[in-house]
PDB file of C-alpha atoms in Angstrom:
ATOM      1  CA  MET A  11      -0.091  -0.048  -0.199  1.00 46.00           C
ATOM      2  CA  SER A  12       1.358   3.395  -0.986  1.00 48.00           C
ATOM      3  CA  GLU A  13       1.948   6.067   1.734  1.00 55.00           C
ATOM      4  CA  ALA A  14      -1.017   8.625   2.041  1.00 56.00           C
ATOM      5  CA  GLY A  15      -0.866  11.247  -1.015  1.00 63.00           C
ATOM      6  CA  ALA A  16       1.989   9.716  -2.727  1.00 76.00           C
ATOM      7  CA  GLU A  17       1.019   8.683  -6.819  1.00 78.00           C
ATOM      8  CA  THR A  18       0.921   5.341  -7.627  1.00 85.00           C
ATOM      9  CA  PRO A  19       3.216   4.847 -11.155  1.00 81.00           C
ATOM     10  CA  GLU A  20      -0.354   3.230 -12.461  1.00 82.00           C
ATOM     11  CA  GLU A  21      -2.484   6.011 -10.745  1.00 79.00           C
ATOM     12  CA  LYS A  22       0.627   9.191 -12.744  1.00 78.00           C
ATOM     13  CA  ALA A  23       0.307   6.866 -15.865  1.00 78.00           C
ATOM     14  CA  ASP A  24      -3.274   7.248 -15.569  1.00 79.00           C
ATOM     15  CA  ARG A  25      -3.671  11.156 -14.732  1.00 80.00           C
ATOM     16  CA  VAL A  26      -1.101  11.838 -17.349  1.00 76.00           C
ATOM     17  CA  ALA A  27      -3.287   9.793 -20.192  1.00 78.00           C
ATOM     18  CA  GLU A  28      -6.258  11.536 -18.384  1.00 79.00           C
ATOM     19  CA  ALA A  29      -4.480  15.057 -19.234  1.00 76.00           C
ATOM     20  CA  ARG A  30      -3.397  14.454 -22.879  1.00 78.00           C
ATOM     21  CA  ARG A  31      -6.671  12.727 -23.583  1.00 77.00           C
ATOM     22  CA  LYS A  32      -8.248  16.199 -22.913  1.00 75.00           C
ATOM     23  CA  ARG A  33      -5.365  18.631 -24.448  1.00 75.00           C
ATOM     24  CA  ARG A  34      -5.921  16.706 -27.861  1.00 74.00           C
ATOM     25  CA  ALA A  35     -10.527  16.841 -27.158  1.00 70.00           C
ATOM     26  CA  ASN A  36      -9.482  21.014 -26.692  1.00 68.00           C
ATOM     27  CA  GLN A  37      -6.901  21.302 -29.432  1.00 71.00           C
ATOM     28  CA  THR A  38      -9.622  19.671 -32.140  1.00 72.00           C
ATOM     29  CA  THR A  39     -12.305  21.979 -30.245  1.00 73.00           C
ATOM     30  CA  ARG A  40     -10.229  24.737 -31.330  1.00 74.00           C
ATOM     31  CA  ASN A  41      -8.731  23.733 -34.456  1.00 75.00           C
ATOM     32  CA  LEU A  42     -12.182  23.452 -35.443  1.00 75.00           C
ATOM     33  CA  ILE A  43     -13.865  26.648 -34.532  1.00 81.00           C
ATOM     34  CA  GLY A  44     -10.200  28.317 -36.145  1.00 78.00           C
ATOM     35  CA  SER A  45     -11.079  26.547 -39.573  1.00 79.00           C
ATOM     36  CA  LEU A  46     -14.717  27.819 -39.499  1.00 83.00           C
ATOM     37  CA  VAL A  47     -14.085  31.292 -38.860  1.00 84.00           C
ATOM     38  CA  ALA A  48     -11.246  31.162 -41.481  1.00 83.00           C
ATOM     39  CA  SER A  49     -13.773  29.767 -43.757  1.00 84.00           C
ATOM     40  CA  LEU A  50     -15.906  32.983 -42.832  1.00 84.00           C
ATOM     41  CA  GLY A  51     -13.308  35.138 -43.469  1.00 80.00           C
ATOM     42  CA  ILE A  52     -12.420  34.127 -46.955  1.00 82.00           C
ATOM     43  CA  VAL A  53     -16.237  33.435 -48.124  1.00 79.00           C
ATOM     44  CA  LEU A  54     -16.911  37.293 -46.454  1.00 78.00           C
ATOM     45  CA  PHE A  55     -14.186  38.802 -48.583  1.00 76.00           C
ATOM     46  CA  LEU A  56     -15.128  37.336 -51.485  1.00 74.00           C
ATOM     47  CA  VAL A  57     -18.742  38.784 -50.950  1.00 72.00           C
ATOM     48  CA  LEU A  58     -17.684  42.223 -50.671  1.00 73.00           C
ATOM     49  CA  VAL A  59     -14.781  42.105 -52.780  1.00 73.00           C
ATOM     50  CA  VAL A  60     -15.897  40.314 -55.891  1.00 74.00           C
ATOM     51  CA  VAL A  61     -17.531  42.780 -58.389  1.00 65.00           C
ATOM     52  CA  ARG A  62     -20.519  41.469 -59.560  1.00 66.00           C
ATOM     53  CA  PRO A  63     -21.955  43.141 -63.011  1.00 63.00           C
ATOM     54  CA  ASP A  64     -25.305  44.287 -63.078  1.00 61.00           C
ATOM     55  CA  PRO A  65     -27.649  42.070 -65.018  1.00 59.00           C
ATOM     56  CA  ALA A  66     -28.135  43.436 -68.700  1.00 57.00           C
ATOM     57  CA  PRO A  67     -31.937  44.758 -68.573  1.00 55.00           C
ATOM     58  CA  LEU A  68     -34.153  42.257 -71.049  1.00 66.00           C
ATOM     59  CA  ALA A  69     -34.110  44.219 -74.458  1.00 76.00           C
ATOM     60  CA  ILE A  70     -36.999  43.798 -76.105  1.00 88.00           C
ATOM     61  CA  ASP A  71     -36.698  44.289 -80.142  1.00 93.00           C
ATOM     62  CA  TYR A  72     -40.379  46.527 -80.191  1.00 94.00           C
ATOM     63  CA  VAL A  73     -40.305  47.678 -83.271  1.00 94.00           C
ATOM     64  CA  ALA A  74     -40.542  44.065 -84.428  1.00 94.00           C
ATOM     65  CA  ALA A  75     -43.331  43.717 -82.241  1.00 94.00           C
ATOM     66  CA  ALA A  76     -45.003  46.204 -83.949  1.00 94.00           C
ATOM     67  CA  ALA A  77     -45.005  45.152 -86.944  1.00 94.00           C
ATOM     68  CA  GLU A  78     -46.593  41.946 -85.888  1.00 94.00           C
ATOM     69  CA  ALA A  79     -49.192  43.765 -83.827  1.00 93.00           C
ATOM     70  CA  GLU A  80     -50.327  45.810 -86.922  1.00 93.00           C
ATOM     71  CA  ALA A  81     -50.405  42.534 -89.028  1.00 93.00           C
ATOM     72  CA  SER A  82     -52.696  41.220 -86.212  1.00 91.00           C
ATOM     73  CA  LEU A  83     -54.925  44.824 -85.624  1.00 91.00           C
ATOM     74  CA  GLY A  84     -55.097  45.450 -89.592  1.00 91.00           C
ATOM     75  CA  THR A  85     -54.505  49.026 -88.115  1.00 90.00           C
ATOM     76  CA  PRO A  86     -51.297  51.270 -87.344  1.00 91.00           C
ATOM     77  CA  VAL A  87     -49.491  51.110 -83.914  1.00 94.00           C
ATOM     78  CA  ILE A  88     -47.654  53.290 -82.245  1.00 95.00           C
ATOM     79  CA  ALA A  89     -44.019  52.584 -82.169  1.00 95.00           C
ATOM     80  CA  PRO A  90     -42.144  55.374 -80.956  1.00 96.00           C
ATOM     81  CA  VAL A  91     -38.125  56.660 -81.743  1.00 95.00           C
ATOM     82  CA  VAL A  92     -36.457  56.857 -78.666  1.00 95.00           C
ATOM     83  CA  PRO A  93     -32.919  57.538 -77.211  1.00 94.00           C
ATOM     84  CA  PRO A  94     -30.668  54.719 -77.821  1.00 93.00           C
ATOM     85  CA  THR A  95     -30.090  54.810 -74.245  1.00 93.00           C
ATOM     86  CA  TRP A  96     -33.302  53.796 -73.612  1.00 94.00           C
ATOM     87  CA  SER A  97     -34.204  50.215 -73.692  1.00 93.00           C
ATOM     88  CA  ALA A  98     -37.725  48.180 -74.134  1.00 94.00           C
ATOM     89  CA  ASN A  99     -38.600  45.441 -71.765  1.00 93.00           C
ATOM     90  CA  ARG A 100     -41.792  45.296 -73.062  1.00 92.00           C
ATOM     91  CA  ALA A 101     -44.021  45.111 -75.997  1.00 95.00           C
ATOM     92  CA  GLU A 102     -47.214  43.383 -76.638  1.00 94.00           C
ATOM     93  CA  LEU A 103     -50.703  43.021 -77.987  1.00 93.00           C
ATOM     94  CA  ALA A 104     -53.215  42.834 -75.435  1.00 89.00           C
ATOM     95  CA  GLY A 105     -56.737  43.065 -74.744  1.00 81.00           C
ATOM     96  CA  SER A 106     -58.496  44.172 -71.790  1.00 72.00           C
ATOM     97  CA  GLY A 107     -62.709  44.108 -72.033  1.00 75.00           C
ATOM     98  CA  GLY A 108     -62.802  43.130 -75.437  1.00 83.00           C
ATOM     99  CA  ILE A 109     -60.770  46.403 -76.392  1.00 89.00           C
ATOM    100  CA  ASP A 110     -56.956  45.319 -78.070  1.00 92.00           C
ATOM    101  CA  GLU A 111     -54.398  47.453 -75.995  1.00 93.00           C
ATOM    102  CA  TRP A 112     -50.977  48.005 -77.879  1.00 95.00           C
ATOM    103  CA  ALA A 113     -48.701  48.614 -75.170  1.00 95.00           C
ATOM    104  CA  ILE A 114     -44.561  49.220 -74.739  1.00 96.00           C
ATOM    105  CA  GLY A 115     -42.629  49.945 -71.372  1.00 95.00           C
ATOM    106  CA  PHE A 116     -39.759  51.712 -71.792  1.00 95.00           C
ATOM    107  CA  ILE A 117     -36.695  52.074 -69.359  1.00 93.00           C
ATOM    108  CA  THR A 118     -35.151  55.504 -69.779  1.00 94.00           C
ATOM    109  CA  ALA A 119     -31.486  56.663 -69.201  1.00 92.00           C
ATOM    110  CA  ASP A 120     -32.099  57.504 -65.532  1.00 90.00           C
ATOM    111  CA  ARG A 121     -33.747  54.177 -64.899  1.00 92.00           C
ATOM    112  CA  THR A 122     -36.993  55.108 -64.262  1.00 92.00           C
ATOM    113  CA  PHE A 123     -40.331  54.117 -66.435  1.00 94.00           C
ATOM    114  CA  LEU A 124     -42.363  55.046 -68.956  1.00 96.00           C
ATOM    115  CA  GLY A 125     -45.035  52.983 -70.624  1.00 95.00           C
ATOM    116  CA  LEU A 126     -46.854  53.368 -73.710  1.00 96.00           C
ATOM    117  CA  LEU A 127     -51.017  52.436 -73.616  1.00 94.00           C
ATOM    118  CA  GLN A 128     -52.727  52.394 -77.125  1.00 94.00           C
ATOM    119  CA  GLY A 129     -56.287  51.424 -76.791  1.00 93.00           C
ATOM    120  CA  PHE A 130     -58.251  51.209 -79.572  1.00 92.00           C
ATOM    121  CA  THR A 131     -61.448  52.520 -78.624  1.00 88.00           C
ATOM    122  CA  ASP A 132     -62.625  56.322 -77.628  1.00 82.00           C
ATOM    123  CA  GLU A 133     -64.818  54.455 -74.640  1.00 85.00           C
ATOM    124  CA  GLN A 134     -64.043  56.714 -71.384  1.00 84.00           C
ATOM    125  CA  SER A 135     -64.430  53.615 -68.782  1.00 86.00           C
ATOM    126  CA  TRP A 136     -61.416  52.234 -70.782  1.00 86.00           C
ATOM    127  CA  LEU A 137     -59.524  55.590 -69.875  1.00 85.00           C
ATOM    128  CA  GLN A 138     -60.593  55.521 -66.348  1.00 85.00           C
ATOM    129  CA  ASP A 139     -59.148  52.181 -65.862  1.00 84.00           C
ATOM    130  CA  ALA A 140     -55.952  52.554 -67.490  1.00 84.00           C
ATOM    131  CA  LEU A 141     -55.190  55.652 -65.906  1.00 84.00           C
ATOM    132  CA  ARG A 142     -56.597  53.860 -62.095  1.00 80.00           C
ATOM    133  CA  ASP A 143     -59.045  57.097 -62.093  1.00 77.00           C
ATOM    134  CA  PRO A 144     -57.173  60.319 -62.764  1.00 76.00           C
ATOM    135  CA  GLY A 145     -59.421  62.521 -61.655  1.00 77.00           C
ATOM    136  CA  GLU A 146     -59.280  65.907 -64.050  1.00 81.00           C
ATOM    137  CA  GLY A 147     -56.365  66.813 -66.100  1.00 85.00           C
ATOM    138  CA  GLU A 148     -54.733  69.767 -67.741  1.00 92.00           C
ATOM    139  CA  THR A 149     -54.807  70.524 -71.156  1.00 93.00           C
ATOM    140  CA  VAL A 150     -50.715  70.845 -72.494  1.00 95.00           C
ATOM    141  CA  ARG A 151     -49.786  71.449 -75.973  1.00 95.00           C
ATOM    142  CA  ILE A 152     -46.548  68.895 -77.150  1.00 95.00           C
ATOM    143  CA  ALA A 153     -45.092  68.809 -80.081  1.00 94.00           C
ATOM    144  CA  GLY A 154     -48.008  70.160 -81.926  1.00 92.00           C
ATOM    145  CA  VAL A 155     -50.816  67.972 -80.236  1.00 94.00           C
ATOM    146  CA  GLU A 156     -52.733  68.319 -77.734  1.00 95.00           C
ATOM    147  CA  TRP A 157     -52.868  66.162 -74.034  1.00 95.00           C
ATOM    148  CA  GLN A 158     -54.204  65.910 -71.073  1.00 94.00           C
ATOM    149  CA  ARG A 159     -51.447  66.090 -68.882  1.00 94.00           C
ATOM    150  CA  TYR A 160     -52.458  63.853 -65.177  1.00 92.00           C
ATOM    151  CA  ASP A 161     -49.596  64.666 -62.217  1.00 88.00           C
ATOM    152  CA  ARG A 162     -50.223  62.656 -59.568  1.00 84.00           C
ATOM    153  CA  ARG A 163     -46.944  61.785 -58.231  1.00 82.00           C
ATOM    154  CA  GLY A 164     -47.134  61.781 -53.922  1.00 77.00           C
ATOM    155  CA  ALA A 165     -50.563  59.927 -54.150  1.00 76.00           C
ATOM    156  CA  ASP A 166     -51.207  56.348 -53.022  1.00 76.00           C
ATOM    157  CA  ASP A 167     -52.004  53.393 -54.755  1.00 75.00           C
ATOM    158  CA  VAL A 168     -51.448  54.740 -58.558  1.00 73.00           C
ATOM    159  CA  GLY A 169     -48.088  52.281 -59.296  1.00 79.00           C
ATOM    160  CA  LEU A 170     -46.323  53.297 -62.099  1.00 81.00           C
ATOM    161  CA  ARG A 171     -49.017  56.083 -62.802  1.00 85.00           C
ATOM    162  CA  GLU A 172     -47.641  58.740 -61.144  1.00 86.00           C
ATOM    163  CA  ILE A 173     -47.451  61.201 -64.485  1.00 90.00           C
ATOM    164  CA  ALA A 174     -49.375  60.897 -67.516  1.00 92.00           C
ATOM    165  CA  LEU A 175     -50.468  62.356 -71.169  1.00 95.00           C
ATOM    166  CA  VAL A 176     -53.403  61.354 -73.260  1.00 94.00           C
ATOM    167  CA  THR A 177     -54.284  61.916 -76.497  1.00 94.00           C
ATOM    168  CA  SER A 178     -56.780  60.320 -79.374  1.00 91.00           C
ATOM    169  CA  THR A 179     -56.660  59.626 -82.586  1.00 88.00           C
ATOM    170  CA  PRO A 180     -59.620  58.717 -84.847  1.00 88.00           C
ATOM    171  CA  GLU A 181     -58.819  54.940 -84.315  1.00 88.00           C
ATOM    172  CA  SER A 182     -57.451  54.798 -80.304  1.00 91.00           C
ATOM    173  CA  THR A 183     -56.512  56.755 -77.445  1.00 92.00           C
ATOM    174  CA  VAL A 184     -53.080  57.521 -76.467  1.00 95.00           C
ATOM    175  CA  VAL A 185     -51.862  56.970 -73.043  1.00 95.00           C
ATOM    176  CA  LEU A 186     -48.095  57.839 -71.637  1.00 96.00           C
ATOM    177  CA  TYR A 187     -47.270  57.166 -68.071  1.00 94.00           C
ATOM    178  CA  GLY A 188     -44.483  56.203 -65.874  1.00 92.00           C
ATOM    179  CA  THR A 189     -42.344  57.329 -62.929  1.00 91.00           C
ATOM    180  CA  ALA A 190     -39.988  59.751 -64.746  1.00 91.00           C
ATOM    181  CA  THR A 191     -39.172  63.114 -65.164  1.00 92.00           C
ATOM    182  CA  ASP A 192     -41.039  65.575 -66.568  1.00 93.00           C
ATOM    183  CA  ALA A 193     -38.738  65.949 -69.627  1.00 94.00           C
ATOM    184  CA  ASP A 194     -38.491  62.477 -70.266  1.00 95.00           C
ATOM    185  CA  LEU A 195     -42.025  62.152 -70.303  1.00 95.00           C
ATOM    186  CA  GLU A 196     -42.052  65.382 -72.604  1.00 96.00           C
ATOM    187  CA  LEU A 197     -39.341  63.494 -75.063  1.00 96.00           C
ATOM    188  CA  LEU A 198     -41.983  60.564 -75.327  1.00 96.00           C
ATOM    189  CA  ALA A 199     -44.656  62.573 -76.182  1.00 96.00           C
ATOM    190  CA  THR A 200     -42.575  64.159 -78.668  1.00 96.00           C
ATOM    191  CA  ALA A 201     -41.855  60.771 -80.850  1.00 96.00           C
ATOM    192  CA  VAL A 202     -45.053  59.802 -80.082  1.00 96.00           C
ATOM    193  CA  ALA A 203     -46.420  62.900 -82.155  1.00 95.00           C
ATOM    194  CA  ALA A 204     -44.581  62.317 -85.038  1.00 94.00           C
ATOM    195  CA  GLU A 205     -46.127  58.829 -85.191  1.00 91.00           C
ATOM    196  CA  LEU A 206     -49.661  60.150 -85.121  1.00 89.00           C
ATOM    197  CA  PRO A 207     -51.688  60.381 -87.980  1.00 79.00           C
ATOM    198  CA  ALA A 208     -51.719  63.691 -89.737  1.00 70.00           C
ATOM    199  CA  THR A 209     -54.694  66.133 -88.185  1.00 61.00           C
ATOM    200  CA  ASP A 210     -56.728  68.492 -90.654  1.00 51.00           C
TER     201      ASP A 210
END
């Protein structure tokens, strides 16, 4: 029997083995945490540093779509010439309440939206629906064409119809609307005026 407080060789070996086991367990945990931190650091670096190009906007050939729409309708549709810095993200012939509609969506140079909607009707109910009850407008003249102008910037629930211009041809009602500046809206109105049939 060993003296009180004295450690036998077997007890010493057990103590040393237990200490080594604990040290190895701690090193494994520390190594795992260190690896995770390093991996997260690399991922964060890549996310912050790697340059991600803006996705190219989906460009629609609205002139070709207009030719198809004209062939389908048997009547001209408006396809204005806009600045090369603008792009079309929509061009389609659709219908609402039995009325044919030709629509183009434009993204301007400063990434705002302008739309052209040509409804082959003169019904006021169609216009009210198209502009979501615009209220009273004011008459303005742009590029020799008389338009009704609606400005609802700051109003609730108007969506993309913050500003609008409306004019009529013998066959259709033309609505320009969007979130762009007055200058861009007037630029589109001027381009559309060049496409409208001459009036006597």
